[in-house]
mmCIF file of C-alpha atoms and ligand atoms in Angstrom:
data_model
loop_
_atom_site.group_PDB
_atom_site.id
_atom_site.type_symbol
_atom_site.label_atom_id
_atom_site.label_comp_id
_atom_site.label_asym_id
_atom_site.label_seq_id
_atom_site.Cartn_x
_atom_site.Cartn_y
_atom_site.Cartn_z
ATOM 1 C CA MET N 32 30.362 -31.665 131.325
ATOM 2 C CA LYS N 33 31.528 -30.410 134.662
ATOM 3 C CA GLU N 34 35.129 -31.195 133.702
ATOM 4 C CA LYS N 35 34.585 -29.525 130.383
ATOM 5 C CA LEU N 36 33.372 -26.364 132.122
ATOM 6 C CA GLU N 37 36.336 -26.401 134.472
ATOM 7 C CA LEU N 38 38.656 -26.805 131.508
ATOM 8 C CA ILE N 39 36.996 -23.866 129.803
ATOM 9 C CA LEU N 40 37.450 -21.774 132.933
ATOM 10 C CA LYS N 41 41.094 -22.766 133.162
ATOM 11 C CA ASN N 42 41.899 -22.183 129.482
ATOM 12 C CA ALA N 43 39.951 -18.959 129.279
ATOM 13 C CA THR N 44 41.652 -17.617 132.419
ATOM 14 C CA THR N 45 45.075 -18.376 130.981
ATOM 15 C CA GLU N 46 44.208 -16.749 127.691
ATOM 16 C CA ILE N 47 42.790 -13.688 129.396
ATOM 17 C CA ASN N 48 45.936 -13.320 131.462
ATOM 18 C CA ASN N 49 48.091 -13.691 128.377
ATOM 19 C CA ALA N 50 46.203 -11.117 126.314
ATOM 20 C CA GLN N 51 48.645 -8.400 125.244
ATOM 21 C CA SER N 52 46.175 -5.974 123.752
ATOM 22 C CA LEU N 53 42.506 -5.063 123.721
ATOM 23 C CA GLU N 54 42.303 -6.873 120.417
ATOM 24 C CA ASP N 55 43.655 -10.099 121.946
ATOM 25 C CA LEU N 56 41.105 -9.754 124.716
ATOM 26 C CA ASP N 57 38.256 -9.316 122.254
ATOM 27 C CA ASN N 58 39.286 -12.555 120.578
ATOM 28 C CA VAL N 59 39.249 -14.418 123.883
ATOM 29 C CA LYS N 60 35.796 -13.043 124.599
ATOM 30 C CA LEU N 61 34.569 -14.199 121.172
ATOM 31 C CA LYS N 62 36.042 -17.645 121.635
ATOM 32 C CA PHE N 63 34.508 -18.347 125.036
ATOM 33 C CA LEU N 64 31.574 -16.052 125.687
ATOM 34 C CA SER N 65 29.939 -15.197 122.375
ATOM 35 C CA ARG N 66 26.803 -16.859 121.111
ATOM 36 C CA LYS N 67 28.853 -19.354 119.168
ATOM 37 C CA GLY N 68 31.461 -19.538 121.918
ATOM 38 C CA GLU N 69 32.439 -22.600 123.908
ATOM 39 C CA LEU N 70 30.330 -21.785 126.959
ATOM 40 C CA ASN N 71 27.182 -21.257 124.978
ATOM 41 C CA THR N 72 27.673 -24.556 123.192
ATOM 42 C CA ILE N 73 27.554 -26.302 126.576
ATOM 43 C CA LYS N 74 24.516 -24.262 127.680
ATOM 44 C CA LYS N 75 22.731 -25.341 124.510
ATOM 45 C CA ASN N 76 23.387 -28.988 125.322
ATOM 46 C CA LEU N 77 21.908 -28.667 128.837
ATOM 47 C CA LYS N 78 18.528 -29.713 127.484
ATOM 48 C CA ASP N 79 19.815 -33.286 126.985
ATOM 49 C CA LEU N 80 20.614 -33.670 130.698
ATOM 50 C CA SER N 81 18.475 -34.915 133.550
ATOM 51 C CA ASP N 82 16.686 -32.293 135.618
ATOM 52 C CA LYS N 83 19.067 -32.716 138.479
ATOM 53 C CA ASP N 84 22.212 -32.482 136.354
ATOM 54 C CA LYS N 85 20.661 -29.605 134.452
ATOM 55 C CA ARG N 86 20.459 -27.578 137.664
ATOM 56 C CA VAL N 87 23.967 -28.410 138.810
ATOM 57 C CA VAL N 88 25.684 -27.961 135.473
ATOM 58 C CA GLY N 89 23.518 -24.925 134.607
ATOM 59 C CA ALA N 90 24.524 -23.205 137.844
ATOM 60 C CA LEU N 91 28.162 -24.038 137.222
ATOM 61 C CA ALA N 92 27.976 -22.737 133.641
ATOM 62 C CA ASN N 93 26.554 -19.442 134.898
ATOM 63 C CA LYS N 94 29.220 -19.209 137.544
ATOM 64 C CA VAL N 95 31.968 -19.807 134.972
ATOM 65 C CA SER N 96 30.481 -17.269 132.628
ATOM 66 C CA ASN N 97 30.176 -14.628 135.422
ATOM 67 C CA GLU N 98 33.707 -15.280 136.531
ATOM 68 C CA LEU N 99 35.027 -14.920 133.000
ATOM 69 C CA GLU N 100 33.043 -11.701 132.441
ATOM 70 C CA GLU N 101 34.593 -10.314 135.609
ATOM 71 C CA LEU N 102 38.117 -11.338 134.614
ATOM 72 C CA ILE N 103 37.692 -9.875 131.154
ATOM 73 C CA SER N 104 36.418 -6.599 132.498
ATOM 74 C CA GLN N 105 39.375 -6.306 134.877
ATOM 75 C CA LYS N 106 41.832 -7.141 132.140
ATOM 76 C CA ASN N 107 40.093 -4.723 129.868
ATOM 77 C CA ASN N 108 40.663 -1.862 132.315
ATOM 78 C CA GLU N 109 44.252 -2.826 132.730
ATOM 79 C CA LEU N 110 44.944 -3.026 129.008
ATOM 80 C CA TYR N 111 43.053 0.185 128.300
ATOM 81 C CA LYS N 112 45.168 2.083 130.803
ATOM 82 C CA SER N 113 48.435 0.698 129.553
ATOM 83 C CA GLU N 114 47.538 1.325 125.914
ATOM 84 C CA LEU N 115 46.523 4.889 126.753
ATOM 85 C CA ASN N 116 49.783 5.464 128.574
ATOM 86 C CA LYS N 117 51.719 4.069 125.648
ATOM 87 C CA LYS N 118 49.875 6.411 123.288
ATOM 88 C CA LEU N 119 50.414 9.439 125.515
ATOM 89 C CA GLU N 120 54.068 8.596 125.817
ATOM 90 C CA ALA N 121 54.441 8.237 122.054
ATOM 91 C CA GLU N 122 52.618 11.469 121.274
ATOM 92 C CA LYS N 123 54.203 13.501 124.023
ATOM 93 C CA ILE N 124 55.266 17.019 123.010
ATOM 94 C CA ASP N 125 57.987 18.826 124.865
ATOM 95 C CA ILE N 126 56.680 22.366 124.825
ATOM 96 C CA THR N 127 59.918 23.666 126.284
ATOM 97 C CA LEU N 128 61.882 22.752 123.157
ATOM 98 C CA PRO N 129 62.618 25.750 120.902
ATOM 99 C CA SER N 130 61.014 25.471 117.467
ATOM 100 C CA ASP N 131 63.168 25.500 114.331
ATOM 101 C CA PHE N 132 61.347 28.418 112.724
ATOM 102 C CA ARG N 133 60.512 31.460 114.718
ATOM 103 C CA PRO N 134 59.625 34.431 112.549
ATOM 104 C CA GLN N 135 60.677 37.562 114.337
ATOM 105 C CA GLY N 136 59.086 40.949 113.924
ATOM 106 C CA LYS N 137 61.202 43.986 113.222
ATOM 107 C CA VAL N 138 60.961 47.661 113.921
ATOM 108 C CA HIS N 139 59.680 49.423 110.792
ATOM 109 C CA PRO N 140 62.398 51.503 109.065
ATOM 110 C CA LEU N 141 60.360 54.680 109.609
ATOM 111 C CA THR N 142 60.059 53.950 113.326
ATOM 112 C CA GLN N 143 63.784 53.199 113.372
ATOM 113 C CA THR N 144 64.466 56.553 111.724
ATOM 114 C CA ILE N 145 62.183 58.383 114.159
ATOM 115 C CA ASN N 146 63.854 56.645 117.116
ATOM 116 C CA GLU N 147 67.264 57.583 115.797
ATOM 117 C CA ILE N 148 66.322 61.240 115.306
ATOM 118 C CA VAL N 149 64.651 61.419 118.729
ATOM 119 C CA GLU N 150 67.874 60.025 120.247
ATOM 120 C CA ILE N 151 69.952 62.724 118.562
ATOM 121 C CA PHE N 152 67.726 65.469 119.942
ATOM 122 C CA HIS N 153 67.667 63.829 123.372
ATOM 123 C CA GLY N 154 71.422 64.264 123.312
ATOM 124 C CA MET N 155 70.929 67.995 122.790
ATOM 125 C CA GLY N 156 68.559 68.323 125.725
ATOM 126 C CA PHE N 157 65.225 68.029 123.900
ATOM 127 C CA SER N 158 62.359 65.971 125.251
ATOM 128 C CA VAL N 159 59.417 64.472 123.360
ATOM 129 C CA MET N 160 56.109 66.326 123.693
ATOM 130 C CA PRO N 161 53.184 64.514 125.330
ATOM 131 C CA ASN N 162 51.119 62.730 122.665
ATOM 132 C CA GLU N 163 47.981 64.680 123.474
ATOM 133 C CA TYR N 164 49.584 67.864 122.119
ATOM 134 C CA SER N 165 49.811 66.311 118.711
ATOM 135 C CA PRO N 166 46.504 64.830 117.474
ATOM 136 C CA GLU N 167 46.306 63.703 113.844
ATOM 137 C CA VAL N 168 42.718 64.885 113.581
ATOM 138 C CA GLU N 169 43.111 68.576 114.203
ATOM 139 C CA THR N 170 41.162 71.799 114.000
ATOM 140 C CA GLU N 171 41.826 74.362 111.308
ATOM 141 C CA TYR N 172 42.182 76.767 114.197
ATOM 142 C CA ILE N 173 45.286 75.049 115.563
ATOM 143 C CA ASN N 174 46.681 73.814 112.239
ATOM 144 C CA PHE N 175 46.366 77.219 110.533
ATOM 145 C CA ASP N 176 44.809 80.174 112.431
ATOM 146 C CA MET N 177 46.973 80.028 115.530
ATOM 147 C CA LEU N 178 50.017 79.553 113.304
ATOM 148 C CA ASN N 179 49.432 82.937 111.712
ATOM 149 C CA PHE N 180 47.813 81.777 108.480
ATOM 150 C CA SER N 181 45.240 84.540 107.837
ATOM 151 C CA PRO N 182 41.834 83.274 106.652
ATOM 152 C CA ASN N 183 42.497 84.040 103.019
ATOM 153 C CA HIS N 184 46.190 83.600 103.152
ATOM 154 C CA PRO N 185 47.411 81.872 99.998
ATOM 155 C CA ALA N 186 49.738 79.820 102.191
ATOM 156 C CA ARG N 187 46.752 77.685 103.206
ATOM 157 C CA ASP N 188 46.918 76.279 99.732
ATOM 158 C CA MET N 189 50.578 75.458 100.117
ATOM 159 C CA GLN N 190 49.510 72.325 101.869
ATOM 160 C CA ASP N 191 46.604 70.557 100.211
ATOM 161 C CA THR N 192 44.517 69.746 103.206
ATOM 162 C CA PHE N 193 42.059 66.903 103.794
ATOM 163 C CA TYR N 194 38.875 68.424 105.199
ATOM 164 C CA THR N 195 36.315 66.286 107.004
ATOM 165 C CA LYS N 196 32.592 66.260 106.341
ATOM 166 C CA THR N 197 31.514 65.352 109.862
ATOM 167 C CA ALA N 198 32.514 68.569 111.584
ATOM 168 C CA PRO N 199 33.244 71.959 110.062
ATOM 169 C CA ASN N 200 36.833 73.100 110.418
ATOM 170 C CA VAL N 201 38.077 69.680 111.486
ATOM 171 C CA ILE N 202 40.894 68.425 109.287
ATOM 172 C CA LEU N 203 43.557 65.762 109.044
ATOM 173 C CA ARG N 204 46.546 67.814 110.065
ATOM 174 C CA SER N 205 48.761 68.886 107.197
ATOM 175 C CA GLN N 206 51.809 69.482 109.397
ATOM 176 C CA THR N 207 53.010 68.756 112.917
ATOM 177 C CA SER N 208 53.408 72.500 113.625
ATOM 178 C CA GLY N 209 50.077 72.575 115.493
ATOM 179 C CA ALA N 210 51.874 70.691 118.257
ATOM 180 C CA GLN N 211 53.910 73.861 118.856
ATOM 181 C CA ILE N 212 50.694 75.726 119.695
ATOM 182 C CA ARG N 213 49.384 73.056 122.071
ATOM 183 C CA GLN N 214 52.778 72.877 123.758
ATOM 184 C CA MET N 215 53.000 76.644 124.293
ATOM 185 C CA LEU N 216 49.379 76.867 125.468
ATOM 186 C CA ASN N 217 50.123 74.218 128.099
ATOM 187 C CA LYS N 218 53.576 75.140 129.305
ATOM 188 C CA LYS N 219 55.454 78.375 129.755
ATOM 189 C CA PRO N 220 59.108 78.738 128.593
ATOM 190 C CA PRO N 221 61.757 77.468 128.800
ATOM 191 C CA ILE N 222 60.638 74.982 126.143
ATOM 192 C CA ARG N 223 62.849 72.554 124.258
ATOM 193 C CA VAL N 224 60.794 69.801 122.677
ATOM 194 C CA ILE N 225 60.285 67.672 119.586
ATOM 195 C CA SER N 226 57.159 65.918 118.382
ATOM 196 C CA PRO N 227 57.125 63.131 115.782
ATOM 197 C CA GLY N 228 53.909 62.138 114.041
ATOM 198 C CA ARG N 229 51.845 61.498 110.939
ATOM 199 C CA VAL N 230 50.592 64.212 108.629
ATOM 200 C CA TYR N 231 48.237 64.087 105.659
ATOM 201 C CA ARG N 232 48.123 65.934 102.374
ATOM 202 C CA CYS N 233 45.753 65.532 99.495
ATOM 203 C CA GLU N 234 48.333 64.876 96.818
ATOM 204 C CA ALA N 235 48.723 62.525 93.890
ATOM 205 C CA VAL N 236 50.783 59.574 95.091
ATOM 206 C CA SER N 237 54.099 59.128 93.314
ATOM 207 C CA ALA N 238 57.628 57.867 93.946
ATOM 208 C CA ARG N 239 58.367 61.137 95.760
ATOM 209 C CA LYS N 240 55.035 61.907 97.409
ATOM 210 C CA ASN N 241 52.560 59.991 99.541
ATOM 211 C CA ASN N 242 49.408 61.514 101.012
ATOM 212 C CA LEU N 243 50.363 60.167 104.411
ATOM 213 C CA PHE N 244 53.852 60.838 105.709
ATOM 214 C CA HIS N 245 55.723 61.645 108.911
ATOM 215 C CA GLN N 246 57.244 64.800 110.281
ATOM 216 C CA ILE N 247 59.248 65.670 113.347
ATOM 217 C CA GLU N 248 58.495 69.083 114.752
ATOM 218 C CA GLY N 249 60.965 70.924 116.962
ATOM 219 C CA LEU N 250 60.437 73.942 119.193
ATOM 220 C CA VAL N 251 62.721 75.973 121.441
ATOM 221 C CA VAL N 252 61.475 79.010 123.357
ATOM 222 C CA ASP N 253 63.585 80.737 125.975
ATOM 223 C CA LYS N 254 65.323 84.017 126.785
ATOM 224 C CA ASP N 255 67.947 85.133 124.255
ATOM 225 C CA ILE N 256 67.256 82.525 121.591
ATOM 226 C CA THR N 257 68.720 83.641 118.266
ATOM 227 C CA PHE N 258 69.050 82.404 114.709
ATOM 228 C CA SER N 259 72.539 81.148 115.482
ATOM 229 C CA ASP N 260 71.050 78.755 118.064
ATOM 230 C CA LEU N 261 68.807 77.430 115.306
ATOM 231 C CA LYS N 262 71.759 77.007 112.975
ATOM 232 C CA GLY N 263 73.880 75.378 115.649
ATOM 233 C CA VAL N 264 71.214 72.811 116.580
ATOM 234 C CA LEU N 265 70.302 71.907 113.004
ATOM 235 C CA ASN N 266 73.903 71.687 111.801
ATOM 236 C CA GLU N 267 74.671 69.419 114.717
ATOM 237 C CA PHE N 268 71.640 67.275 113.871
ATOM 238 C CA VAL N 269 72.714 66.880 110.222
ATOM 239 C CA ARG N 270 76.284 66.168 111.280
ATOM 240 C CA ILE N 271 75.217 63.320 113.572
ATOM 241 C CA TYR N 272 72.447 61.947 111.363
ATOM 242 C CA PHE N 273 74.326 61.888 108.044
ATOM 243 C CA GLY N 274 77.922 61.832 109.282
ATOM 244 C CA SER N 275 80.364 64.690 109.511
ATOM 245 C CA ALA N 276 81.340 64.827 105.846
ATOM 246 C CA ARG N 277 78.030 66.313 104.728
ATOM 247 C CA ALA N 278 77.766 70.088 104.253
ATOM 248 C CA THR N 279 74.538 72.037 104.900
ATOM 249 C CA ARG N 280 73.121 75.140 103.295
ATOM 250 C CA PHE N 281 70.509 77.523 104.744
ATOM 251 C CA ARG N 282 68.264 79.155 102.146
ATOM 252 C CA ALA N 283 65.871 82.001 102.895
ATOM 253 C CA SER N 284 62.283 80.779 102.687
ATOM 254 C CA TYR N 285 58.766 81.565 103.838
ATOM 255 C CA PHE N 286 56.422 80.060 106.429
ATOM 256 C CA PRO N 287 53.576 82.093 108.010
ATOM 257 C CA PHE N 288 54.582 81.021 111.516
ATOM 258 C CA THR N 289 58.314 81.774 111.364
ATOM 259 C CA GLU N 290 60.203 84.958 110.571
ATOM 260 C CA PRO N 291 62.838 84.879 109.264
ATOM 261 C CA SER N 292 62.374 81.433 107.727
ATOM 262 C CA ALA N 293 64.829 79.078 106.127
ATOM 263 C CA GLU N 294 65.014 75.803 104.323
ATOM 264 C CA VAL N 295 67.963 73.593 105.069
ATOM 265 C CA ASP N 296 69.665 71.611 102.320
ATOM 266 C CA VAL N 297 72.258 68.876 102.650
ATOM 267 C CA GLN N 298 74.720 67.831 99.990
ATOM 268 C CA CYS N 299 73.237 65.202 97.666
ATOM 269 C CA ILE N 300 74.259 61.720 98.777
ATOM 270 C CA MET N 301 73.607 59.997 95.498
ATOM 271 C CA CYS N 302 74.998 62.745 93.321
ATOM 272 C CA SER N 303 76.095 61.690 89.881
ATOM 273 C CA GLY N 304 76.750 65.246 88.789
ATOM 274 C CA LYS N 305 74.910 67.215 86.150
ATOM 275 C CA GLY N 306 72.130 64.753 85.324
ATOM 276 C CA CYS N 307 71.625 63.471 88.916
ATOM 277 C CA ARG N 308 68.052 62.270 89.302
ATOM 278 C CA THR N 309 68.020 62.688 93.072
ATOM 279 C CA CYS N 310 68.922 66.394 93.236
ATOM 280 C CA SER N 311 68.249 67.357 89.584
ATOM 281 C CA GLY N 312 71.909 68.231 89.279
ATOM 282 C CA SER N 313 71.887 71.025 91.874
ATOM 283 C CA GLY N 314 74.056 69.038 94.293
ATOM 284 C CA TRP N 315 71.705 69.900 97.198
ATOM 285 C CA LEU N 316 68.654 68.273 98.781
ATOM 286 C CA GLU N 317 66.136 70.020 100.971
ATOM 287 C CA VAL N 318 65.616 68.204 104.269
ATOM 288 C CA LEU N 319 63.780 70.589 106.558
ATOM 289 C CA GLY N 320 62.024 73.879 107.097
ATOM 290 C CA ALA N 321 62.805 76.149 110.028
ATOM 291 C CA GLY N 322 62.752 79.687 111.360
ATOM 292 C CA MET N 323 62.400 82.001 114.336
ATOM 293 C CA VAL N 324 58.926 81.651 115.869
ATOM 294 C CA HIS N 325 56.814 84.550 114.530
ATOM 295 C CA VAL N 326 55.919 87.173 117.154
ATOM 296 C CA ASN N 327 52.252 86.794 116.168
ATOM 297 C CA VAL N 328 52.403 83.114 117.110
ATOM 298 C CA LEU N 329 53.994 83.893 120.471
ATOM 299 C CA LYS N 330 51.309 86.502 121.072
ATOM 300 C CA ASN N 331 48.566 84.042 120.101
ATOM 301 C CA VAL N 332 49.647 81.729 122.904
ATOM 302 C CA GLY N 333 50.256 84.531 125.402
ATOM 303 C CA ILE N 334 54.037 84.442 125.590
ATOM 304 C CA ASP N 335 55.737 87.750 126.352
ATOM 305 C CA THR N 336 57.682 88.647 123.212
ATOM 306 C CA GLU N 337 59.824 91.207 125.059
ATOM 307 C CA THR N 338 61.321 88.477 127.221
ATOM 308 C CA TYR N 339 61.161 85.384 125.046
ATOM 309 C CA SER N 340 62.066 84.328 121.548
ATOM 310 C CA GLY N 341 62.259 80.941 119.928
ATOM 311 C CA PHE N 342 62.923 78.839 116.887
ATOM 312 C CA ALA N 343 61.055 75.986 115.298
ATOM 313 C CA PHE N 344 61.779 73.378 112.666
ATOM 314 C CA GLY N 345 59.985 70.601 110.855
ATOM 315 C CA MET N 346 61.541 67.693 108.996
ATOM 316 C CA GLY N 347 60.158 64.946 106.790
ATOM 317 C CA VAL N 348 60.999 61.517 108.189
ATOM 318 C CA GLU N 349 60.574 59.606 104.902
ATOM 319 C CA ARG N 350 62.824 62.073 103.133
ATOM 320 C CA LEU N 351 65.539 61.737 105.755
ATOM 321 C CA ALA N 352 65.329 57.941 105.626
ATOM 322 C CA MET N 353 65.360 57.908 101.809
ATOM 323 C CA LEU N 354 68.449 60.090 101.675
ATOM 324 C CA LYS N 355 70.324 58.080 104.251
ATOM 325 C CA TYR N 356 69.542 54.649 102.781
ATOM 326 C CA ALA N 357 69.337 55.627 99.094
ATOM 327 C CA ILE N 358 65.670 54.603 98.787
ATOM 328 C CA ASN N 359 64.149 55.868 95.563
ATOM 329 C CA ASP N 360 60.423 55.361 96.165
ATOM 330 C CA ILE N 361 58.482 56.653 99.182
ATOM 331 C CA ARG N 362 55.739 54.052 98.604
ATOM 332 C CA LEU N 363 58.122 51.293 99.704
ATOM 333 C CA PHE N 364 57.582 52.417 103.298
ATOM 334 C CA PHE N 365 53.860 51.761 103.075
ATOM 335 C CA ASN N 366 53.597 48.568 101.012
ATOM 336 C CA ASN N 367 54.820 46.248 103.771
ATOM 337 C CA ASP N 368 56.835 44.138 101.362
ATOM 338 C CA THR N 369 59.037 42.050 103.646
ATOM 339 C CA ARG N 370 61.806 41.917 101.009
ATOM 340 C CA PHE N 371 62.153 45.667 101.587
ATOM 341 C CA LEU N 372 61.508 45.695 105.326
ATOM 342 C CA ASN N 373 63.960 42.861 106.064
ATOM 343 C CA GLN N 374 66.842 44.993 104.830
ATOM 344 C CA PHE N 375 66.675 47.200 107.908
HETATM 345 N N1 LIG X 587 55.423 72.881 108.968
HETATM 346 C C1 LIG X 587 56.335 73.179 107.883
HETATM 347 C C2 LIG X 587 55.986 72.264 106.700
HETATM 348 O O1 LIG X 587 55.281 71.331 106.892
HETATM 349 C C3 LIG X 587 57.762 72.978 108.300
HETATM 350 C C4 LIG X 587 58.216 73.945 109.347
HETATM 351 C C5 LIG X 587 58.105 73.630 110.687
HETATM 352 C C6 LIG X 587 58.739 75.161 109.004
HETATM 353 C C7 LIG X 587 58.515 74.528 111.661
HETATM 354 C C8 LIG X 587 59.174 76.056 109.955
HETATM 355 C C9 LIG X 587 59.066 75.732 111.262
HETATM 356 O O2 LIG X 587 56.403 72.497 105.598
#
């Protein structure tokens, strides 16, 4: 029996050393150490031995079994580590590799248009007003009163305004012109600024009109500012924005905060003559409103009208983008359809 035990120890040790995987090792363990394993078979037969032999062989059997347990546990650690390493190696991800598909965001066409227009005015010495002069939630006082709209002036209806319920006389601004007031209240002339932003009007949404759109306001106040300065700046803007081939036309118009006032038209870009759907056959498209700052407005903000004069203008960003890129529906800017947006 002693020889048998030694043989078991020898064979088991070889098999343990040869085990290539945790599975192999489990099989060795089953073969030699389980209840039906070779060692246990010997232990079961101990009862047939003499007391003396029982003690000797029993002790040896325990020693063999302890030794094997120890060997198996060592091998187990070894195999576990190497299998783990193999797995980590196989599943390794190189996070420095560029992926095949990287969706890239784009600047929205309206933001692109605003940036482009701001650049043009930068080139003519204008700077952009601080944002705090141009809040979208505005008071009626700034949006209308200070801009020379009298309380019952019919012009208040020109722009269908969104009123709020939370505070009386607080509105969603209907135009960016209020920024002129905040600018002039905060800084004395010379002033040469523009201010892009959102405006809101309570209108039925259609291909031509959305109740949220964007304007860019412009304001110049200095000594000796005349209507020809206004014309020069706006003609230059149209020339750069649309390209030199496009003619402009100044039409007399009315705004409470400018006098005299004008609307500026550019030649229709999509003109197909008499039945043209873009310009209704007139050959001209209105792109902005402008005028000399009304003396009442200058007085409202405490600017000396003997020394200073100024001009202001306001243009619709969507309109300018639509005319440049031949877009026929204003809603396209707001639907976030990537088939549209990806074209810019
Ligand atoms: N605020 C005017 C509008 O929304 C445009 C405008 C701005 C006209 C500045 C004159 C001067 O229609």
